[in-house]
Short mmCIF file of C-alpha atoms in Angstrom, two decimals:
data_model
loop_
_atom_site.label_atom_id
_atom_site.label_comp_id
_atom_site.label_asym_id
_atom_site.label_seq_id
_atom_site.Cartn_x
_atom_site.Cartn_y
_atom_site.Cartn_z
CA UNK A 260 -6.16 51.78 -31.72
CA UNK A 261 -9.30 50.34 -30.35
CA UNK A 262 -10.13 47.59 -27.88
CA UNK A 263 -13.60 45.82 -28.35
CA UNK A 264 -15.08 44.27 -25.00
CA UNK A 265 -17.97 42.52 -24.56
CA UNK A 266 -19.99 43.46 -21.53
CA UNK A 267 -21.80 41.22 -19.73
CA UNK A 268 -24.99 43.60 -18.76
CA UNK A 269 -24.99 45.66 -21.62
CA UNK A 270 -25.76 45.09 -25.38
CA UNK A 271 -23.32 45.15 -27.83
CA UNK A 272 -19.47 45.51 -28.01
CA UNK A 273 -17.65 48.18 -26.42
CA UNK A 274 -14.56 49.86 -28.17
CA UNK A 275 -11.96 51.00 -25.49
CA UNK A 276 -10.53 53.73 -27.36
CA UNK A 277 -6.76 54.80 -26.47
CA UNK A 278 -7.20 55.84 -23.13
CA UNK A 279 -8.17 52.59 -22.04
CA UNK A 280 -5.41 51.30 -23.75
CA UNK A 281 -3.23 53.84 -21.44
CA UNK A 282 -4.39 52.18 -18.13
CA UNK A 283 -3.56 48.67 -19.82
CA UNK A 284 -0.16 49.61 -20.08
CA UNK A 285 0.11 51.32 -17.24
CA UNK A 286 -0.90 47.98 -15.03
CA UNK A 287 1.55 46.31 -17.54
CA UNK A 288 4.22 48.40 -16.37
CA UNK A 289 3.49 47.58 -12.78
CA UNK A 290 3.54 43.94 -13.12
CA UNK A 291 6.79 44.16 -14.49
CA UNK A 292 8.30 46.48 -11.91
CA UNK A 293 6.86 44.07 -9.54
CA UNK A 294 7.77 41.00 -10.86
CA UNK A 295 11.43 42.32 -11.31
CA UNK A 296 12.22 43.58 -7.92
CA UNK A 297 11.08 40.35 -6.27
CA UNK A 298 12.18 38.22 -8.59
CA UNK A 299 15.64 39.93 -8.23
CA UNK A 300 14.92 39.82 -3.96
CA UNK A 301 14.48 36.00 -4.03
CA UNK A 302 17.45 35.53 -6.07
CA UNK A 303 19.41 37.19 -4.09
CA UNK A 304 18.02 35.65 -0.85
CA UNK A 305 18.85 32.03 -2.49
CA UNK A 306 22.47 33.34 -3.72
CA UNK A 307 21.56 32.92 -7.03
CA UNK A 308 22.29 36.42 -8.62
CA UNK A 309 25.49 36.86 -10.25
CA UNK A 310 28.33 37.48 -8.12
CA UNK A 311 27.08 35.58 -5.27
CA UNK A 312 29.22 32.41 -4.14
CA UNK A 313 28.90 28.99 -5.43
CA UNK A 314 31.38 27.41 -2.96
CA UNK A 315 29.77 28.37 0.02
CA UNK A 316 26.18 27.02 0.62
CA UNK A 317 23.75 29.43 1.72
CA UNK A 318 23.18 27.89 5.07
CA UNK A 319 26.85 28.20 5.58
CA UNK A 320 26.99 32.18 4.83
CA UNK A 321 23.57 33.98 5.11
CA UNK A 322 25.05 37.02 4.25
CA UNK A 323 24.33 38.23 0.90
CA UNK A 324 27.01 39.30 -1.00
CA UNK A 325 27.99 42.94 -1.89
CA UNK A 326 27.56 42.52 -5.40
CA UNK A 327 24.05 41.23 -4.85
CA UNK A 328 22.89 44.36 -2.70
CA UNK A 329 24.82 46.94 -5.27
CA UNK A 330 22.50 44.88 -8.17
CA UNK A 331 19.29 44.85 -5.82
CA UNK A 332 19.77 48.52 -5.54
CA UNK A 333 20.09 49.29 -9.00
CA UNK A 334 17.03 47.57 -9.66
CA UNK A 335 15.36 49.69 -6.98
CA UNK A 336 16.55 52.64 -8.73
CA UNK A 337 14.79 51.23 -12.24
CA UNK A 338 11.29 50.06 -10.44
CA UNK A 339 11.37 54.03 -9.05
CA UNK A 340 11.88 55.34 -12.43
CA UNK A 341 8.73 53.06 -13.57
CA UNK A 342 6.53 54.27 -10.68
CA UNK A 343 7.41 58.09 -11.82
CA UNK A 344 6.19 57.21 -15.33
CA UNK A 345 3.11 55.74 -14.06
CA UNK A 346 2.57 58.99 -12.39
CA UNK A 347 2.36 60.98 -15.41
CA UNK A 348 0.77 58.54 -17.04
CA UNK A 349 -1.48 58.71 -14.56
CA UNK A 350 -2.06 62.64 -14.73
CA UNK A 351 -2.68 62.02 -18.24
CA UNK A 352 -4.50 59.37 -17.84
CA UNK A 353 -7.05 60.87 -15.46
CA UNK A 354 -7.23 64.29 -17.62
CA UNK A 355 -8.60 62.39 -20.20
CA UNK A 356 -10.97 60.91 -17.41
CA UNK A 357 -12.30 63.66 -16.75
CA UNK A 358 -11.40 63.35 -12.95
CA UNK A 359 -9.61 66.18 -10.88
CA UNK A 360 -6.85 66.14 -10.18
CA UNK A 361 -7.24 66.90 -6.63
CA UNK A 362 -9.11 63.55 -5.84
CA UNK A 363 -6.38 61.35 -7.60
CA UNK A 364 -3.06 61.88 -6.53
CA UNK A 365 -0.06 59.25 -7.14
CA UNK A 366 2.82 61.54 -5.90
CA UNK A 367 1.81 61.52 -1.99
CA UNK A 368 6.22 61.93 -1.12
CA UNK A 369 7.20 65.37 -0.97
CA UNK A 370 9.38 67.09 -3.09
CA UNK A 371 13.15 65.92 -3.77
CA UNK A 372 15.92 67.25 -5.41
CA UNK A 373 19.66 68.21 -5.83
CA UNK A 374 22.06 67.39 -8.07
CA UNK A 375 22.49 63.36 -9.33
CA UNK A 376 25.22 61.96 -7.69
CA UNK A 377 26.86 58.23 -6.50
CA UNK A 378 25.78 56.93 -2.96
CA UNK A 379 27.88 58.02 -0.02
CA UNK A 380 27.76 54.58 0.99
CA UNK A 381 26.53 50.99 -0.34
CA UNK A 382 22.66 50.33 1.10
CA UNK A 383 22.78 47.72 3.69
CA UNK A 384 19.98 44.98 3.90
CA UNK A 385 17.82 46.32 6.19
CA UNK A 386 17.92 49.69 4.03
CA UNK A 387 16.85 47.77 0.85
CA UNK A 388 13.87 45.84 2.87
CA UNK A 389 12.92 49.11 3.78
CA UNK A 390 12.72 50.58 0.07
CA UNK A 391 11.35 47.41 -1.46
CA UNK A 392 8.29 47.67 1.33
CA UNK A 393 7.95 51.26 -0.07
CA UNK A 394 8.16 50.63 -3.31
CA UNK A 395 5.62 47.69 -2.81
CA UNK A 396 3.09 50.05 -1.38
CA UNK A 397 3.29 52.87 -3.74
CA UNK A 398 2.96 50.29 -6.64
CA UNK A 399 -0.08 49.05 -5.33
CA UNK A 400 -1.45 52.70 -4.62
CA UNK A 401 -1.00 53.34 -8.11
CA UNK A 402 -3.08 49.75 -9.47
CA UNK A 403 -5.56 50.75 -7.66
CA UNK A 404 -5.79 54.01 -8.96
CA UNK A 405 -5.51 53.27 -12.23
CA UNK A 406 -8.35 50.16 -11.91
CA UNK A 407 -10.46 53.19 -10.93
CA UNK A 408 -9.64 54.95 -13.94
CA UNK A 409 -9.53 51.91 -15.65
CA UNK A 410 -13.56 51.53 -14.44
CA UNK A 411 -14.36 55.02 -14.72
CA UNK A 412 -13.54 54.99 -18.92
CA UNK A 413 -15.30 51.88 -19.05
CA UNK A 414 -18.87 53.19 -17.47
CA UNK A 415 -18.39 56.36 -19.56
CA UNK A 416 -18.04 54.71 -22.67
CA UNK A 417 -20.69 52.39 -22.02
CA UNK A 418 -22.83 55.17 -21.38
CA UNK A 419 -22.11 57.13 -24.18
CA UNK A 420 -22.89 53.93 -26.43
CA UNK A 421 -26.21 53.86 -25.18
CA UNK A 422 -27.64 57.13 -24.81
CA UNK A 423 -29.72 57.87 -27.73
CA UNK A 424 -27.96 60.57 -29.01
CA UNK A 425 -27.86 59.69 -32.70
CA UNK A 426 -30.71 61.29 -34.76
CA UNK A 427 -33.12 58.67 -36.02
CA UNK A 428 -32.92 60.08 -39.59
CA UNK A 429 -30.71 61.49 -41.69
CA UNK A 430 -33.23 64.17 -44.09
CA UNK A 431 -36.21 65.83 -43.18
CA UNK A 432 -37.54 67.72 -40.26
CA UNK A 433 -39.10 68.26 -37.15
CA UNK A 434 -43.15 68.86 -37.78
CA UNK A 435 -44.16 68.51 -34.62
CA UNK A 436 -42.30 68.54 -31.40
CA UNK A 437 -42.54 67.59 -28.25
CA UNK A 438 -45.49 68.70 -25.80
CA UNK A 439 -48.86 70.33 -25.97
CA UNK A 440 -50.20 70.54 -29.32
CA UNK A 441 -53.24 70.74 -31.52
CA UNK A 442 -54.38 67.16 -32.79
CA UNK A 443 -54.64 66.64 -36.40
CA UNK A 444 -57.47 64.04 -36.24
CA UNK A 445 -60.00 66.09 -33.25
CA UNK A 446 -58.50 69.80 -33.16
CA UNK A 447 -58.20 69.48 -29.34
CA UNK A 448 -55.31 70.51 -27.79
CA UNK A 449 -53.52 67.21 -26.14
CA UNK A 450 -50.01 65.94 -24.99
CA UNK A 451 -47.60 64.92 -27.99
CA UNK A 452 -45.05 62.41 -26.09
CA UNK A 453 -42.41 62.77 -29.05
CA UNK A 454 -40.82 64.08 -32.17
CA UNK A 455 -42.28 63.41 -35.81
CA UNK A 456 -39.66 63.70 -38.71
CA UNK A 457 -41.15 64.47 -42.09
CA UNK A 458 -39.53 62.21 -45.01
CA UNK A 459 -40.54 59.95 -47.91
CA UNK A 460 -42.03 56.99 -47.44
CA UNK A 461 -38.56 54.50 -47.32
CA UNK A 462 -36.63 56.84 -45.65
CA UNK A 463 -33.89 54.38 -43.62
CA UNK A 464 -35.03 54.92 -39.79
CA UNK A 465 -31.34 54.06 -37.55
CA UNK A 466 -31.84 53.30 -33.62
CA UNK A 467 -30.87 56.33 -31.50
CA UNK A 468 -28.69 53.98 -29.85
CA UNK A 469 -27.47 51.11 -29.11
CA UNK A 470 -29.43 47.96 -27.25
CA UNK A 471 -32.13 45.33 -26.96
CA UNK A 472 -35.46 45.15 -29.58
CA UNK A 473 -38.52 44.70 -26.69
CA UNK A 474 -40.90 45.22 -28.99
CA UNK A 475 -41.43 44.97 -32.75
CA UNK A 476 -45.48 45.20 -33.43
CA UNK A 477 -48.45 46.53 -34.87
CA UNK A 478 -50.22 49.17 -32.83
CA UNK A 479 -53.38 50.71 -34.10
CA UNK A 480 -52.02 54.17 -33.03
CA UNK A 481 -48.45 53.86 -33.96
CA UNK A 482 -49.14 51.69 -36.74
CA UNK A 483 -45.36 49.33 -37.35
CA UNK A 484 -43.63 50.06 -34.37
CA UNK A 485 -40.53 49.13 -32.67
CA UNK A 486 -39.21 49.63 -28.98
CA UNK A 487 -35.28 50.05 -27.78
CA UNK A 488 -34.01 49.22 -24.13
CA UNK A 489 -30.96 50.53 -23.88
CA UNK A 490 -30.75 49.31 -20.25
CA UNK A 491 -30.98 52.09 -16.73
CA UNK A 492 -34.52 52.55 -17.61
CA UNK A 493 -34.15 54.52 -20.62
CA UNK A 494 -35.99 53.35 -24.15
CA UNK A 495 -37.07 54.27 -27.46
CA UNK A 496 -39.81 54.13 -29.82
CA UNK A 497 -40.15 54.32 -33.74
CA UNK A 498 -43.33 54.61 -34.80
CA UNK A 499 -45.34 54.60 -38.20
CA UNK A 500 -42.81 52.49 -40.00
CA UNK A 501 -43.92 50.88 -43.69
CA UNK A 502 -41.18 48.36 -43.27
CA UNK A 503 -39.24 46.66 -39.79
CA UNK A 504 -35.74 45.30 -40.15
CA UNK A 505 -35.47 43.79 -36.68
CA UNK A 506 -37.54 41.07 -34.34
CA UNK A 507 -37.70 40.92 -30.62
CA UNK A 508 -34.45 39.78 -29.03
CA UNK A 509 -32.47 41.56 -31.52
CA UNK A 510 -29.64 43.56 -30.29
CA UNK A 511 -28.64 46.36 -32.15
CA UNK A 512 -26.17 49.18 -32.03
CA UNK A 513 -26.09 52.79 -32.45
CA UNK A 514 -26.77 54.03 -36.01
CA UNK A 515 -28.02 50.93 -37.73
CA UNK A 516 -31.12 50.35 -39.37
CA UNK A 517 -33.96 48.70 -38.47
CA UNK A 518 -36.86 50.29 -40.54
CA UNK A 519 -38.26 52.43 -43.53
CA UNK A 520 -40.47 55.62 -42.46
CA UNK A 521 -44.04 55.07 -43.51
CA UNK A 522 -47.69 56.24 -42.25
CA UNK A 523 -49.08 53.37 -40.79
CA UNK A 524 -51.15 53.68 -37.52
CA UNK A 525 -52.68 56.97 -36.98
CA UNK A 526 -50.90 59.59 -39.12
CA UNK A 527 -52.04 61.88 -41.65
CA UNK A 528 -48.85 61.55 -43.57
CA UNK A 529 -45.12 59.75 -43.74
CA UNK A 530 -43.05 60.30 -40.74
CA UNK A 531 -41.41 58.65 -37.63
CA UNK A 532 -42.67 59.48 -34.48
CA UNK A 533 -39.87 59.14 -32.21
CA UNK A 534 -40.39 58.72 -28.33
CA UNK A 535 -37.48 58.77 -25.58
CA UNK A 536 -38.91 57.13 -22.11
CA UNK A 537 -36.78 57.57 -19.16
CA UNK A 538 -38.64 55.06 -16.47
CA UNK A 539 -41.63 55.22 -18.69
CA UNK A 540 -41.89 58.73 -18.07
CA UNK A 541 -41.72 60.36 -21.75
CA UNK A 542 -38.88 63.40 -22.14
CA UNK A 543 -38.32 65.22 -25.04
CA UNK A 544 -36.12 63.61 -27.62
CA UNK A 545 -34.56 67.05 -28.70
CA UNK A 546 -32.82 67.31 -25.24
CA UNK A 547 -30.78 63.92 -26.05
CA UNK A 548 -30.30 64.78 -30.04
CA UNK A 549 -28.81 68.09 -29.40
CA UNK A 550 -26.13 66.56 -26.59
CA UNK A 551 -24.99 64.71 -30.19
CA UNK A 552 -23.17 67.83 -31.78
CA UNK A 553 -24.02 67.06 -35.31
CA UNK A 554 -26.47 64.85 -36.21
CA UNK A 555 -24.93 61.24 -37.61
CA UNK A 556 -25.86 57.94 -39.49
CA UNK A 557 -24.03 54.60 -39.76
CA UNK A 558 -22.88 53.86 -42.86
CA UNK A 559 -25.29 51.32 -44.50
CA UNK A 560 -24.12 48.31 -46.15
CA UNK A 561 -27.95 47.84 -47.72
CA UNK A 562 -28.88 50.46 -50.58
CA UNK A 563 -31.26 52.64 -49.29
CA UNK A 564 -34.60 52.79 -52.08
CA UNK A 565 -34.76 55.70 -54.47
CA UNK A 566 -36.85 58.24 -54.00
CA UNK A 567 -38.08 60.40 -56.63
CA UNK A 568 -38.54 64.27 -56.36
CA UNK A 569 -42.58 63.86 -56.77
CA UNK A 570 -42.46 61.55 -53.41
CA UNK A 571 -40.46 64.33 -51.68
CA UNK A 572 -42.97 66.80 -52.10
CA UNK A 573 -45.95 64.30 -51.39
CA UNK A 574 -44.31 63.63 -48.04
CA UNK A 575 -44.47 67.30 -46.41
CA UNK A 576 -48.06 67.13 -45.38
CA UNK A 577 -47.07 66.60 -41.57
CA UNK A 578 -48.01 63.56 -39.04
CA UNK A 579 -50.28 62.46 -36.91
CA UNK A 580 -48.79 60.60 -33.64
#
């Protein structure tokens, strides 16, 4: 089961999996608790509950009757069953979180116990007032606990959804990486800012992640090129492309495609250079593609071109930028 938000800084849908769907129903179950308690208080305070006297008007008696504190009590008993249930849905809640347990804690009462048995005596008023206020403050303890967990899977899947973790493209590999190296054009030794993967010329290229298309543009180095903002400073470049899918403005989302690898710009062959720029300071892609597990692609509604065997072995003379 799978929520899909919209966030209002961030590009793109988000899918709140089934642990967001766990605090949902955990604030559902406290607005019910809630709701029933004092809607069962008021009725009772107003004589309306059954059992309570029609003959004698309220401003007459002010007492409420027996049956309505026996009935108020029970429903004390069911709103503290709820709240226990919130607690380890809480626990589970907050495993799933990621967040210790020591820093979250619902059950604050100490420990109770002994065997189940009938009241000694009915609760008077002033004994119910007491365990409503309770109850009332341990209920909202636990909303506001669970809106921080609530928050907490929200920024986590956000992040996730925009880290560029996805490998650019599916075949190929890595021929040259990320650092000092020898240029192919001059021989000198100079600073590589990225990755180049080796592949035939209209080889799908995917965004590492999902966000916003800043740029989408010829560069005389990189040849077709596009750039990613994937918001908190952190972008992307494709470079060398023989064929761009998207425009400036575009928003796109992890996995889709938005070019064919080519060897425009200054390379000696077909490949995508791939850049990763955290506050326009370049890092080394390889650092965010291995935090991916296995590398992944979207499934692609388009047909990808053929590519005969004769183009594969064309393609492994390696890149320039």
């Amino acid at each position: 089961m799978q929520i899909i938000l919209i966030h209002p800084r961030k590009a793109g849908a988000v899918h709140l999996s089934r642990r967001g769907v766990f605090v949902a129903i955990g604030a559902a179950l406290l607005t019910v608790a809630a709701l029933s308690v004092g809607g069962t208080w008021l009725a009772a305070k107003q004589g309306l509950l059954p059992g309570a006297s029609a003959s004698a008007p309220a401003a007459a008696d002010p007492r409420i009757t027996r049956e309505n504190l026996n009935l108020m009590a029970a429903r004390i008993g069911e709103m503290q069953a709820q709240i226990a249930r919130l607690d380890a849905l809480g626990a589970r809640v907050s495993g799933l979180a990621g967040v210790p347990p020591r820093e979250f804690n619902f059950k604050s009462q100490p420990g109770r116990g002994g065997p189940e048995g009938a009241f000694s005596r009915p609760m008077s008023m002033p004994e119910i007032q007491s365990e409503l206020d309770r109850l009332t403050r341990s209920a909202d303890q636990r909303n506001d606990y669970l809106s921080v967990l609530e928050s907490t899977l929200m920024d986590r899947q956000i992040h996730a959804k925009l880290m560029p973790t996805v490998r650019p493209v599916a075949t190929g590999y890595d021929s040259s990486g990320f650092g000092v190296r020898i240029d192919p054009f001059t021989g000198r030794r100079t600073q590589h800012d990225g990755v180049d993967f080796v592949g035939p010329v209209g080889t799908p290229i995917v965004a590492a992640a999902g966000g916003v298309v800043v740029a989408s543009e010829f560069h005389h180095e990189y040849g077709n090129m596009i750039d990613i903002d994937h918001g908190n400073g952190l972008k992307t470049r494709y470079a060398h492309a023989s064929k761009v899918f998207v425009k400036v403005g575009d928003i796109v989302k992890a996995g889709e495609r938005i070019a064919l690898i080519g060897r425009t710009g200054r390379a000696t062959g077909p490949h995508l250079h791939f850049e990763v720029h955290v506050n326009d300071v370049p890092q080394n892609p390889v650092a965010f593609l291995e935090n991916a597990g296995q590398p992944k692609m979207a499934v692609n509604k388009t047909p990808a071109p053929s590519v005969a065997a004769a183009d594969i072995g064309k393609s492994m003379a390696a890149a320039g930028h």
